[in-house]
Structures are given as structure tokens and as C-alpha cells.
Amino acid sequence: MKKTNVRAAIRSVTVPPLLAALVASAHAAAAPSPETAFVNGYVYTVDAKNSVAEGVSVRDGKIITVGNNATVRASVGPHAKVIDLHGRMLMPGLVDGHMHPLDGGLLLLFCSLQYRALTEAELVTRVTACRNDPSIPRPGGWLIVNAWFQEAMLPKGTVLTRATLDRIDPVHPIVLHSSFGHSALLNTAALKAAGIDATTKAPEGGEIHHDASGQPTGLLEDSAMDYVVKAEPPPDEAAYLQAAQAALAALRAQGVTSFLDAMAREQDFHAFTAAQKKGVLTARAHLAPLITPTMGSDAKGATDYAIRMRQLYDQGPIVQSPSVTIRNVKLFMDGVISAPALTGIVSEPYRVNKGTAARPDWEPGTSFGPTPYFPHAVLTPLLEELVKAGFDPHMHADGDGAVHIALHAVEQVRSALPGSDFRPALAHDEMVIASDLPRFAQLEAIPVLSFQWEKRAPDTTGATEDALGPIRVAAMEPAYALEKAGARIAYGSDWPVDLLNEWFALKVGVTRENDPEAGAQYRGPLGSQPPLSRASALRAITMNSSYELRQENTTGSIEPGKLADLIVLDRNVMTIPAQEISHTKVLLTMVGGDIVWSTGEVAPVTHGPGLRTSGAGSGAL
Ligand SMILES: [Zn+2]
């Protein structure tokens, strides 16, 4: 469904330059002070009291008045465009505080396994179909396959090796990227191209799997994937820009008006800057340069790199039209706690089966996950240097051991730099030691949670459950416990780790349940924690994520003086049965007063960058 919209949006971008220029100048001449009034709505404001109003008026990209219909109508002139919402819900645009939009965009262009639970035979069929599809880009002859749901392979416990991929193509390189982004599977040709043989050592923070004879199986974890990244012929600039535009189209259709690119590399900086220059950036783009473990030991050097990226790409304070901001830096504390990866750092060891397959006996093993990607001695001085240079560290911390390491460093930096207003974020936090829960509030550390993981699914049950044990599984995904302990919870979809569906994520966030279609084994809530309330979940994905990105004074709520970043929904997510929230459609997305996405049911697209269409756009002039 999203793909159709993306393609439609991409098609609509192609407007002859002259016409586009005419549209722009006509707009400027006819309406120097554009005004829009939304009336007869359920305007969910996310102000301090979560007030509900009937309408909102917008002028020059900003919110002017929020209130009842009469007040809102009175706040605009006779030429204002008045949009009757017919009772529909209007709310702040979504702020996604952790995602990988360029990878998401590429996924829309390249071969994708669609995050499906597949048998080996089904996977072979799909990858073969991709190999035979001439429309799929094959840079340098490589077949790059994304969205491989490694944890959901069927039957349970299936572990693939290069042999499977060699059957599909013994000559050209094939690489499967796991949807979690922490593993890759290569065929023999790809291993060769990446220069990996029996003697190759995995770099710090990574693993190269070997078979009994010592040969690489083709499976690489975490930093060992650098070998693939280096060998895989990258898409060119044009493909990256195309991917950025595909991502932006998907985001505006979902109602996302600001996002954090939580692992920006050169191509991310280039692509989103190019999109901005081209006038097609339809969401406020925050890009976090990645500091790798290797860079981390040189705190000054790593900080200088981030400063250089800021000098090159940051476009200054947030203004009406979307721009590129470099304020956050990204660091990985660990991998993921899900089996078979088990690369999350945990405070108690992963369990291992000391019995047999038929009569399992799960006992604590010896592995606490990998050695810390950033040991204490490295992390604290690094964070301190980054904070002094004005950056907000955004740390991937999945296991409770990694969360503990990150909080410890934040604590050290807080006491070393009293009065500093840095806003550290800890992304994912799938497990948190009970005594660490209140430390988020005490240290003003922001948990950035991926709500859609808070459900029973292949990655939270089965082998993961076995490795963690029932006590830890019961306490997994501690959104409620964090909120109760006073934490300011923000939200990040982590797209494309999962399909981009913010509304499914919200549904899971307020139910902790999967969709019924997922199957009987995934029915019922995950663990024993209650879900967040709808008000809390909506605040997380609007105001609190705005706070994370230092935009809380300009976005995140429908209040006078703020930028008009807002969305209109086809249903009222505060009142419908919770299970239906996942089916929510965004009818209109407005960014800085521009309608950048519209299904046409509420109002036509006006002059949203990149979305001018010959027919639909004319109504706004
Ligand atoms: Zn991520």
C-alpha cells in the first residue's frame, strides 16, 4: 500500500520546470500571507493539558489560533482557505526520533524480502525472482537483498549459510542484509569479493562465523559487516537522491514531519542536502553522524569529525521550510538481544540449553553478549568532548548491560559538566535493570523506544525467550516502567528495521499486542507490563521526540506561535478500538504551512515541494 503511494508521489514530482516556476511565482503573488483555517475538527493539541479544540488557523507557516470554530474563523481574513474537517482528527505531525531513512528509501528501490517469515526454499524462490528481475538495480553485478527477517526463518532455528545463496548464483555476489541491520549473509562470490577467507579476523565489535572446518559460513555480525560495506558497489549519487525522495514520499504519507537519521553517513548528508536544495525536502531532517568504536578512542578526532559534518551540512535554526540539522551524534553500545544474534550486552548471561532438544534444560551460560563496543574508559571522555562541542549523543543501547554502560557515562558527564543542557538519548532499551529505570529521569536521559517491538513476534518469543528466560521476557520493552519512573519517553520507528508503519507502532504501543494475522502463537500481550496510554504514546511521537531533537518550542503540539506541522487522520485514534489504530490513514500532511501530502479527501495538495501536480495543485492558487 505504501509502495503504491510512494510510486504515485514520485511520478507526481515530474513537473516541467517552467510550470513549477509559474506555480511558485503565482503563489507568491496571489497570497503573500497565506492563511488556512481548519474547522469542525477534533483537534488533539498535545499541549500541556492535552486539550481538544474544534479548529486551528495557520498563517505564514505558523499556527495562529487554536480554539472553537468561531474563534478560528474570526482569526483569518476573507480570502483564507477554510477546510471543513467534518469531525476528523487533526494532530501534530509525527516526529520520528530514530530511523534510517536512506536505507529505507533504498529498500523501496532494491530487492526486499519484506520482513517475511520464510523457509529456506521460499527464500531461495524470492531471491531467484529478484535475480531474474531486470528492473532491480545490480550495482557492479551484485544482488543486494534487504529486509531479511533472519530471526523469523522457518522452521524455528534455521540458520543459513553461503551454500543456500550459492545455489542461486555461484558466480555473482549475493548479500542478504538482515532487517535488524546487525547481520549479513554472503555467498561464496561475495565473500571472495569482500576478501574474507578462513584466516580473516573479525574487527572489534563484530563476528565472522566459521564452520567446523574453519571456513567462513557467510554470516557476518555487526562491525564484521564493514567488509561487505567496503566491497559492495555503492549506489551512485543519483540513486541515493532517488532513495531519499522515495523515503520522503513514504514519510509524508505516514504523517512524519520531522525525523532523526540515526546513522548518517556521507551519502545521507549528500542526499538530504540535495533534496533540500532541489526543494523536495518535505520533513525536517536531523542527521546524526556515526562515531564508530574505532573512532571512539580518539575523542578529539571523533568530535572534530562531527564538527566538520556540522560545518558542512547544518543549515542553522529550524525555520518554516524543512532544512537539515546536525545536532545529534550516533554511537552503538551493542547489537540486539534477539536470537540468533544475541549481540545485545546483558547484565545476566544469556541462557544455553544444557539438556537436549527433546528435553531442554535452559541454564545461564557464560555469554553476556559482546565486549562493550565503547568501554567505560573510552565512552566517558568521548561523550564529554562531544557534549562540550554542542552535540547530543544518541546511543543505541538494546540490552540492559548496554543501557547501564550508557547511563554510567551520562552520569559521569553530567557531574563533569554541571549545568550543561545536553540531551542524551538511549535508543531501544529493550531491557533495563530495575534500578536503572529511575536514572533516566534523574540524569535527564531520553529513552527513544520502538513501540512496534512491544509485541509477541518471532524476535521476542521462541529462541529469544529461551535465551533470556521468562523473568526477563516478562519485563522486556519497559515503556510503562520507564514512564512510571518519570522518564520522558520519545519514539523512533527504526525504519527499515521494520516496515514503515507508524500507526501499527502506535497500536502496539497502546496494546502490546501483535495483529491477529501474525498467527495464534503471537496472540496476547508481550510480557506482564501494561501498555502506555494513548495520550502518552501520542506525546512520545510528537512533543517528546521534538524535545529529543530540540524542537519542542517550534513543533510537537498544536499551539499558537508554533510551526504548522500537522496531520489530518481518517479516524480518531483517541476513541476508536485500539486494534484499529494500525489501519489509520493520513489524509493530509502539512509542514510549515505547506500541504505536502493529501489524499484529496480533505484538501488538495497546495504547493508542497515536490508534490505539485498539474491538476490537484491548481486549487490552491
Ligand atoms: Zn537504528
Short mmCIF file of C-alpha atoms in Angstrom, two decimals, residues 71-473:
data_model
loop_
_atom_site.label_atom_id
_atom_site.label_comp_id
_atom_site.label_asym_id
_atom_site.label_seq_id
_atom_site.Cartn_x
_atom_site.Cartn_y
_atom_site.Cartn_z
CA THR A 71 -12.62 31.95 17.20
CA VAL A 72 -10.73 30.21 14.45
CA ARG A 73 -12.90 31.70 11.68
CA ALA A 74 -12.54 35.15 13.22
CA SER A 75 -8.76 34.83 13.23
CA VAL A 76 -8.43 34.76 9.43
CA GLY A 77 -9.27 37.16 6.63
CA PRO A 78 -11.99 36.78 3.99
CA HIS A 79 -9.57 35.20 1.49
CA ALA A 80 -8.37 32.44 3.77
CA LYS A 81 -8.81 28.87 2.66
CA VAL A 82 -11.26 27.20 5.02
CA ILE A 83 -11.04 23.43 5.33
CA ASP A 84 -14.01 21.66 6.91
CA LEU A 85 -12.67 18.60 8.73
CA HIS A 86 -16.15 17.08 9.18
CA GLY A 87 -15.21 15.92 12.66
CA ARG A 88 -11.94 14.30 11.65
CA MET A 89 -8.93 14.24 13.94
CA LEU A 90 -6.14 16.76 13.43
CA MET A 91 -2.97 16.43 15.47
CA PRO A 92 0.69 17.49 15.42
CA GLY A 93 2.83 15.93 12.69
CA LEU A 94 4.73 12.84 13.77
CA VAL A 95 8.32 13.28 14.89
CA ASP A 96 10.26 10.07 14.42
CA GLY A 97 13.24 10.22 16.76
CA HIS A 98 15.22 7.30 15.32
CA MET A 99 15.19 5.88 11.83
CA HIS A 100 17.41 5.12 8.85
CA PRO A 101 15.52 6.83 6.06
CA LEU A 102 18.09 6.47 3.28
CA ASP A 103 18.28 2.72 3.83
CA GLY A 104 14.51 2.71 3.96
CA GLY A 105 14.38 4.54 0.65
CA LEU A 106 16.88 2.13 -0.91
CA LEU A 107 14.74 -0.71 0.30
CA LEU A 108 11.89 0.69 -1.72
CA LEU A 109 14.15 0.54 -4.79
CA PHE A 110 16.11 -2.71 -4.27
CA CYS A 111 15.26 -6.40 -3.77
CA SER A 112 13.40 -6.87 -0.50
CA LEU A 113 12.31 -9.97 1.41
CA GLN A 114 9.63 -7.80 3.01
CA TYR A 115 10.42 -8.88 6.60
CA ARG A 116 8.55 -12.11 5.96
CA ALA A 117 8.93 -15.35 7.90
CA LEU A 118 10.31 -17.66 5.19
CA THR A 119 11.51 -21.21 4.82
CA GLU A 120 14.84 -21.70 3.11
CA ALA A 121 13.03 -22.85 -0.05
CA GLU A 122 10.77 -19.78 -0.06
CA LEU A 123 13.76 -17.51 0.42
CA VAL A 124 15.54 -19.17 -2.50
CA THR A 125 12.45 -18.66 -4.68
CA ARG A 126 12.21 -14.96 -3.81
CA VAL A 127 15.91 -14.19 -4.20
CA THR A 128 15.94 -16.07 -7.51
CA ALA A 129 12.99 -13.98 -8.68
CA CYS A 130 14.95 -10.83 -7.80
CA ARG A 131 17.98 -12.13 -9.67
CA ASN A 132 15.79 -12.56 -12.73
CA ASP A 133 14.06 -9.16 -12.41
CA PRO A 134 15.74 -6.67 -14.75
CA SER A 135 14.16 -3.66 -13.01
CA ILE A 136 16.14 -4.25 -9.80
CA PRO A 137 19.44 -2.34 -9.74
CA ARG A 138 22.54 -4.62 -9.70
CA PRO A 139 25.46 -2.31 -8.92
CA GLY A 140 28.67 -3.96 -10.12
CA GLY A 141 26.76 -7.20 -10.73
CA TRP A 142 25.93 -7.61 -7.04
CA LEU A 143 22.49 -8.71 -5.96
CA ILE A 144 21.71 -6.81 -2.77
CA VAL A 145 18.82 -8.20 -0.80
CA ASN A 146 17.25 -6.32 2.10
CA ALA A 147 14.66 -6.87 4.83
CA TRP A 148 15.73 -10.46 5.53
CA PHE A 149 13.93 -11.39 8.76
CA GLN A 150 16.71 -13.66 9.96
CA GLU A 151 15.07 -14.35 13.36
CA ALA A 152 11.84 -15.50 11.73
CA MET A 153 13.30 -18.15 9.42
CA LEU A 154 11.19 -21.31 9.33
CA PRO A 155 11.29 -23.83 10.81
CA LYS A 156 12.42 -22.18 14.03
CA GLY A 157 16.17 -22.18 14.49
CA THR A 158 17.03 -22.28 10.77
CA VAL A 159 20.50 -20.84 10.27
CA LEU A 160 21.52 -20.17 6.69
CA THR A 161 24.99 -20.40 5.20
CA ARG A 162 26.53 -19.32 1.93
CA ALA A 163 25.56 -22.71 0.45
CA THR A 164 21.94 -21.57 0.15
CA LEU A 165 22.92 -18.48 -1.81
CA ASP A 166 25.49 -20.35 -3.90
CA ARG A 167 22.62 -22.45 -5.22
CA ILE A 168 21.01 -19.27 -6.55
CA ASP A 169 24.14 -17.82 -8.10
CA PRO A 170 27.58 -19.38 -7.77
CA VAL A 171 29.24 -16.66 -9.86
CA HIS A 172 27.91 -13.23 -8.95
CA PRO A 173 27.99 -11.84 -5.43
CA ILE A 174 24.77 -12.00 -3.40
CA VAL A 175 24.37 -10.40 0.00
CA LEU A 176 21.40 -10.66 2.33
CA HIS A 177 21.04 -7.84 4.85
CA SER A 178 19.09 -8.75 7.97
CA SER A 179 16.21 -6.47 8.82
CA PHE A 180 17.78 -5.70 12.21
CA GLY A 181 20.83 -4.42 10.38
CA HIS A 182 23.20 -6.37 12.59
CA SER A 183 23.91 -9.37 10.34
CA ALA A 184 24.62 -10.12 6.70
CA LEU A 185 24.81 -13.37 4.77
CA LEU A 186 27.14 -13.60 1.78
CA ASN A 187 27.50 -16.22 -0.92
CA THR A 188 30.94 -17.53 -1.80
CA ALA A 189 31.42 -14.99 -4.59
CA ALA A 190 30.58 -12.12 -2.21
CA LEU A 191 32.92 -13.49 0.47
CA LYS A 192 35.66 -13.60 -2.12
CA ALA A 193 34.91 -10.08 -3.31
CA ALA A 194 34.96 -8.92 0.33
CA GLY A 195 38.33 -10.61 0.86
CA ILE A 196 37.11 -12.91 3.63
CA ASP A 197 38.69 -16.35 3.98
CA ALA A 198 39.44 -18.79 6.80
CA THR A 199 42.21 -16.57 8.12
CA THR A 200 40.26 -13.31 8.27
CA LYS A 201 39.86 -11.95 11.79
CA ALA A 202 36.68 -10.12 12.80
CA PRO A 203 37.23 -6.50 13.80
CA GLU A 204 36.39 -5.25 17.30
CA GLY A 205 32.64 -5.39 17.91
CA GLY A 206 31.94 -7.96 15.23
CA GLU A 207 31.96 -11.64 14.33
CA ILE A 208 32.74 -13.79 11.30
CA HIS A 209 31.07 -17.20 11.68
CA HIS A 210 33.06 -20.28 10.75
CA ASP A 211 32.04 -23.87 10.13
CA ALA A 212 33.64 -26.95 11.72
CA SER A 213 36.40 -26.95 9.08
CA GLY A 214 37.25 -23.32 9.85
CA GLN A 215 35.78 -21.88 6.63
CA PRO A 216 33.59 -18.77 6.84
CA THR A 217 29.91 -19.74 6.70
CA GLY A 218 28.98 -16.45 5.04
CA LEU A 219 27.35 -14.99 8.14
CA LEU A 220 28.80 -11.73 9.45
CA GLU A 221 27.75 -9.79 12.53
CA ASP A 222 27.95 -6.11 13.39
CA SER A 223 31.30 -4.46 12.61
CA ALA A 224 32.37 -7.50 10.55
CA MET A 225 29.80 -6.25 8.05
CA ASP A 226 32.27 -3.46 7.26
CA TYR A 227 33.84 -5.99 4.89
CA VAL A 228 30.63 -6.07 2.88
CA VAL A 229 30.07 -2.34 3.13
CA LYS A 230 33.54 -1.81 1.66
CA ALA A 231 33.20 -4.43 -1.09
CA GLU A 232 29.57 -3.86 -2.09
CA PRO A 233 29.49 -1.43 -5.02
CA PRO A 234 27.54 1.52 -3.62
CA PRO A 235 24.60 3.10 -5.38
CA ASP A 236 25.61 6.31 -7.13
CA GLU A 237 24.59 9.83 -6.03
CA ALA A 238 21.56 9.78 -8.31
CA ALA A 239 20.32 6.51 -6.79
CA TYR A 240 20.82 7.89 -3.28
CA LEU A 241 18.84 11.00 -4.13
CA GLN A 242 16.15 8.81 -5.62
CA ALA A 243 16.17 6.78 -2.39
CA ALA A 244 15.92 9.94 -0.26
CA GLN A 245 12.94 11.10 -2.30
CA ALA A 246 11.28 7.70 -2.04
CA ALA A 247 11.81 7.85 1.72
CA LEU A 248 10.39 11.37 1.98
CA ALA A 249 7.35 10.34 -0.02
CA ALA A 250 6.77 7.40 2.30
CA LEU A 251 7.24 9.64 5.34
CA ARG A 252 4.78 12.35 4.34
CA ALA A 253 2.18 9.70 3.52
CA GLN A 254 2.66 8.37 7.06
CA GLY A 255 2.40 11.84 8.59
CA VAL A 256 6.05 12.17 9.59
CA THR A 257 7.06 15.84 9.56
CA SER A 258 10.46 15.57 11.32
CA PHE A 259 12.89 12.71 11.69
CA LEU A 260 16.28 11.75 13.05
CA ASP A 261 18.50 9.86 10.64
CA ALA A 262 20.19 7.85 13.38
CA MET A 263 23.30 6.82 11.47
CA ALA A 264 24.15 9.42 8.90
CA ARG A 265 26.97 8.62 6.53
CA GLU A 266 28.32 10.66 3.68
CA GLN A 267 25.55 9.53 1.35
CA ASP A 268 22.89 10.57 3.86
CA PHE A 269 24.35 14.07 4.20
CA HIS A 270 24.59 14.42 0.44
CA ALA A 271 21.18 13.01 -0.41
CA PHE A 272 19.11 15.01 2.09
CA THR A 273 21.07 18.19 1.39
CA ALA A 274 20.48 17.64 -2.32
CA ALA A 275 16.77 17.06 -1.62
CA GLN A 276 16.63 20.32 0.32
CA LYS A 277 18.40 22.24 -2.46
CA LYS A 278 16.05 20.70 -5.00
CA GLY A 279 13.09 21.90 -2.95
CA VAL A 280 11.75 18.41 -2.29
CA LEU A 281 12.64 18.02 1.40
CA THR A 282 9.20 17.55 2.95
CA ALA A 283 10.25 16.77 6.52
CA ARG A 284 12.66 18.40 8.94
CA ALA A 285 15.79 16.30 8.61
CA HIS A 286 18.06 15.74 11.59
CA LEU A 287 21.15 13.76 10.70
CA ALA A 288 23.36 12.12 13.32
CA PRO A 289 26.92 11.43 12.16
CA LEU A 290 28.09 7.97 13.19
CA ILE A 291 31.00 7.64 15.59
CA THR A 292 32.34 4.09 15.28
CA PRO A 293 34.09 2.19 18.09
CA THR A 294 37.34 2.55 16.16
CA MET A 295 36.96 6.34 16.00
CA GLY A 296 35.86 6.46 19.65
CA SER A 297 39.23 6.01 21.30
CA ASP A 298 40.33 9.34 19.83
CA ALA A 299 37.74 11.59 21.48
CA LYS A 300 39.15 14.75 19.95
CA GLY A 301 39.39 13.26 16.45
CA ALA A 302 35.87 11.84 16.61
CA THR A 303 34.48 15.18 17.80
CA ASP A 304 36.36 17.04 15.10
CA TYR A 305 34.72 14.77 12.54
CA ALA A 306 31.26 15.57 13.91
CA ILE A 307 32.12 19.28 13.94
CA ARG A 308 33.23 19.07 10.31
CA MET A 309 29.92 17.43 9.33
CA ARG A 310 28.07 20.18 11.19
CA GLN A 311 30.07 22.89 9.45
CA LEU A 312 29.44 21.30 6.07
CA TYR A 313 25.78 20.37 6.35
CA ASP A 314 23.94 22.04 9.22
CA GLN A 315 21.60 24.70 7.85
CA GLY A 316 21.00 26.70 11.04
CA PRO A 317 17.96 27.16 13.25
CA ILE A 318 14.64 25.49 12.43
CA VAL A 319 12.59 27.73 10.13
CA GLN A 320 9.33 27.43 8.23
CA SER A 321 10.57 25.27 5.40
CA PRO A 322 12.32 21.98 6.22
CA SER A 323 16.10 22.03 6.44
CA VAL A 324 19.00 19.83 7.52
CA THR A 325 20.14 19.91 11.15
CA ILE A 326 23.26 18.28 12.62
CA ARG A 327 22.93 18.27 16.39
CA ASN A 328 22.98 14.60 17.38
CA VAL A 329 25.77 12.07 17.05
CA LYS A 330 25.20 8.34 16.92
CA LEU A 331 27.06 5.64 18.85
CA PHE A 332 26.29 1.93 19.08
CA MET A 333 26.69 0.49 22.58
CA ASP A 334 25.79 -3.04 21.48
CA GLY A 335 23.84 -5.13 18.96
CA VAL A 336 20.45 -6.76 19.55
CA ILE A 337 19.16 -9.09 22.26
CA SER A 338 17.12 -11.18 19.80
CA ALA A 339 18.16 -14.70 18.84
CA PRO A 340 20.03 -15.87 16.92
CA ALA A 341 22.13 -12.68 17.07
CA LEU A 342 22.22 -12.32 20.89
CA THR A 343 24.61 -9.42 20.40
CA GLY A 344 22.93 -7.20 22.98
CA ILE A 345 25.02 -6.65 26.12
CA VAL A 346 23.13 -8.13 29.08
CA SER A 347 23.68 -7.82 32.81
CA GLU A 348 22.99 -11.53 33.44
CA PRO A 349 24.31 -14.13 30.98
CA TYR A 350 22.24 -15.49 28.12
CA ARG A 351 20.87 -18.94 28.86
CA VAL A 352 22.05 -22.01 26.99
CA ASN A 353 20.45 -25.42 26.60
CA LYS A 354 22.36 -27.86 28.77
CA GLY A 355 19.85 -30.60 28.05
CA THR A 356 18.78 -31.98 24.70
CA ALA A 357 16.47 -30.63 22.02
CA ALA A 358 13.76 -33.02 23.22
CA ARG A 359 14.38 -32.36 26.92
CA PRO A 360 15.77 -28.87 27.12
CA ASP A 361 17.40 -27.59 30.26
CA TRP A 362 17.96 -23.86 29.96
CA GLU A 363 20.67 -22.67 32.30
CA PRO A 364 22.73 -19.50 32.50
CA GLY A 365 25.62 -19.72 30.05
CA THR A 366 28.80 -17.69 30.03
CA SER A 367 27.99 -15.04 27.42
CA PHE A 368 26.97 -11.54 28.42
CA GLY A 369 26.96 -10.58 24.75
CA PRO A 370 29.90 -8.98 23.01
CA THR A 371 32.56 -7.00 24.81
CA PRO A 372 31.33 -3.41 25.10
CA TYR A 373 31.67 -1.56 21.80
CA PHE A 374 32.62 1.50 23.84
CA PRO A 375 34.22 0.55 27.18
CA HIS A 376 33.75 2.99 30.08
CA ALA A 377 37.27 4.32 29.74
CA VAL A 378 36.55 5.29 26.14
CA LEU A 379 32.92 6.35 26.33
CA THR A 380 33.03 8.94 29.11
CA PRO A 381 35.80 11.14 27.67
CA LEU A 382 34.25 10.77 24.21
CA LEU A 383 30.80 11.92 25.36
CA GLU A 384 32.34 14.75 27.32
CA GLU A 385 34.20 16.03 24.28
CA LEU A 386 31.10 15.72 22.09
CA VAL A 387 28.89 17.47 24.63
CA LYS A 388 31.40 20.31 25.03
CA ALA A 389 31.23 20.77 21.25
CA GLY A 390 27.42 21.11 21.46
CA PHE A 391 26.30 17.64 20.38
CA ASP A 392 23.58 15.48 21.85
CA PRO A 393 24.75 11.85 21.96
CA HIS A 394 22.24 9.36 20.61
CA MET A 395 23.24 5.91 21.81
CA HIS A 396 21.91 2.60 20.55
CA ALA A 397 21.55 0.56 23.76
CA ASP A 398 19.48 -2.58 23.43
CA GLY A 399 20.44 -4.92 26.27
CA ASP A 400 20.31 -3.89 29.92
CA GLY A 401 24.10 -4.10 30.16
CA ALA A 402 24.47 -1.61 27.32
CA VAL A 403 21.85 0.69 28.88
CA HIS A 404 23.82 0.56 32.12
CA ILE A 405 27.07 1.49 30.36
CA ALA A 406 25.39 4.41 28.59
CA LEU A 407 23.73 5.73 31.77
CA HIS A 408 27.00 5.48 33.64
CA ALA A 409 28.76 7.62 31.03
CA VAL A 410 25.90 10.15 31.05
CA GLU A 411 26.19 10.37 34.83
CA GLN A 412 29.93 10.98 34.60
CA VAL A 413 29.48 13.70 32.00
CA ARG A 414 26.68 15.35 33.99
CA SER A 415 28.96 15.64 37.01
CA ALA A 416 31.96 16.71 34.93
CA LEU A 417 29.94 19.40 33.15
CA PRO A 418 27.43 20.71 35.68
CA GLY A 419 24.81 22.96 34.12
CA SER A 420 25.27 21.52 30.64
CA ASP A 421 21.88 21.15 28.93
CA PHE A 422 22.87 18.22 26.72
CA ARG A 423 20.09 15.82 25.84
CA PRO A 424 21.41 12.28 25.76
CA ALA A 425 19.15 9.72 24.12
CA LEU A 426 19.24 5.96 24.60
CA ALA A 427 17.60 4.20 21.70
CA HIS A 428 15.60 0.96 22.01
CA ASP A 429 16.18 -0.02 25.67
CA GLU A 430 14.54 -3.40 25.16
CA MET A 431 15.76 -4.41 28.62
CA VAL A 432 16.57 -2.15 31.56
CA ILE A 433 17.85 -3.20 35.00
CA ALA A 434 15.13 -2.26 37.52
CA SER A 435 17.45 0.02 39.48
CA ASP A 436 18.35 1.86 36.25
CA LEU A 437 14.72 2.79 35.50
CA PRO A 438 14.67 5.95 37.67
CA ARG A 439 18.10 7.01 36.43
CA PHE A 440 16.62 8.08 33.09
CA ALA A 441 14.66 10.82 34.86
CA GLN A 442 17.48 11.64 37.30
CA LEU A 443 20.02 12.01 34.51
CA GLU A 444 17.56 13.51 32.02
CA ALA A 445 18.35 10.73 29.58
CA ILE A 446 15.68 10.20 26.95
CA PRO A 447 14.58 6.66 26.15
CA VAL A 448 13.76 6.52 22.44
CA LEU A 449 11.53 3.49 22.16
CA SER A 450 10.46 1.48 19.13
CA PHE A 451 6.88 0.73 20.13
CA GLN A 452 6.30 -1.86 17.42
CA TRP A 453 8.72 -4.23 19.14
CA GLU A 454 6.48 -4.44 22.22
CA LYS A 455 4.57 -7.44 20.94
CA ARG A 456 4.85 -11.19 20.72
CA ALA A 457 6.66 -11.94 17.46
CA PRO A 458 9.45 -14.20 16.19
CA ASP A 459 12.10 -11.87 17.63
CA THR A 460 10.58 -11.64 21.13
CA THR A 461 9.50 -15.27 21.56
CA GLY A 462 10.94 -18.72 20.76
CA ALA A 463 14.74 -18.75 20.77
CA THR A 464 14.90 -15.23 22.23
CA GLU A 465 12.62 -16.30 25.06
CA ASP A 466 14.78 -19.38 25.61
CA ALA A 467 17.96 -17.31 25.77
CA LEU A 468 16.54 -14.66 28.09
CA GLY A 469 14.25 -16.75 30.27
CA PRO A 470 10.71 -16.00 31.40
CA ILE A 471 11.60 -13.43 34.06
CA ARG A 472 13.46 -11.17 31.69
CA VAL A 473 10.90 -11.65 28.92
#
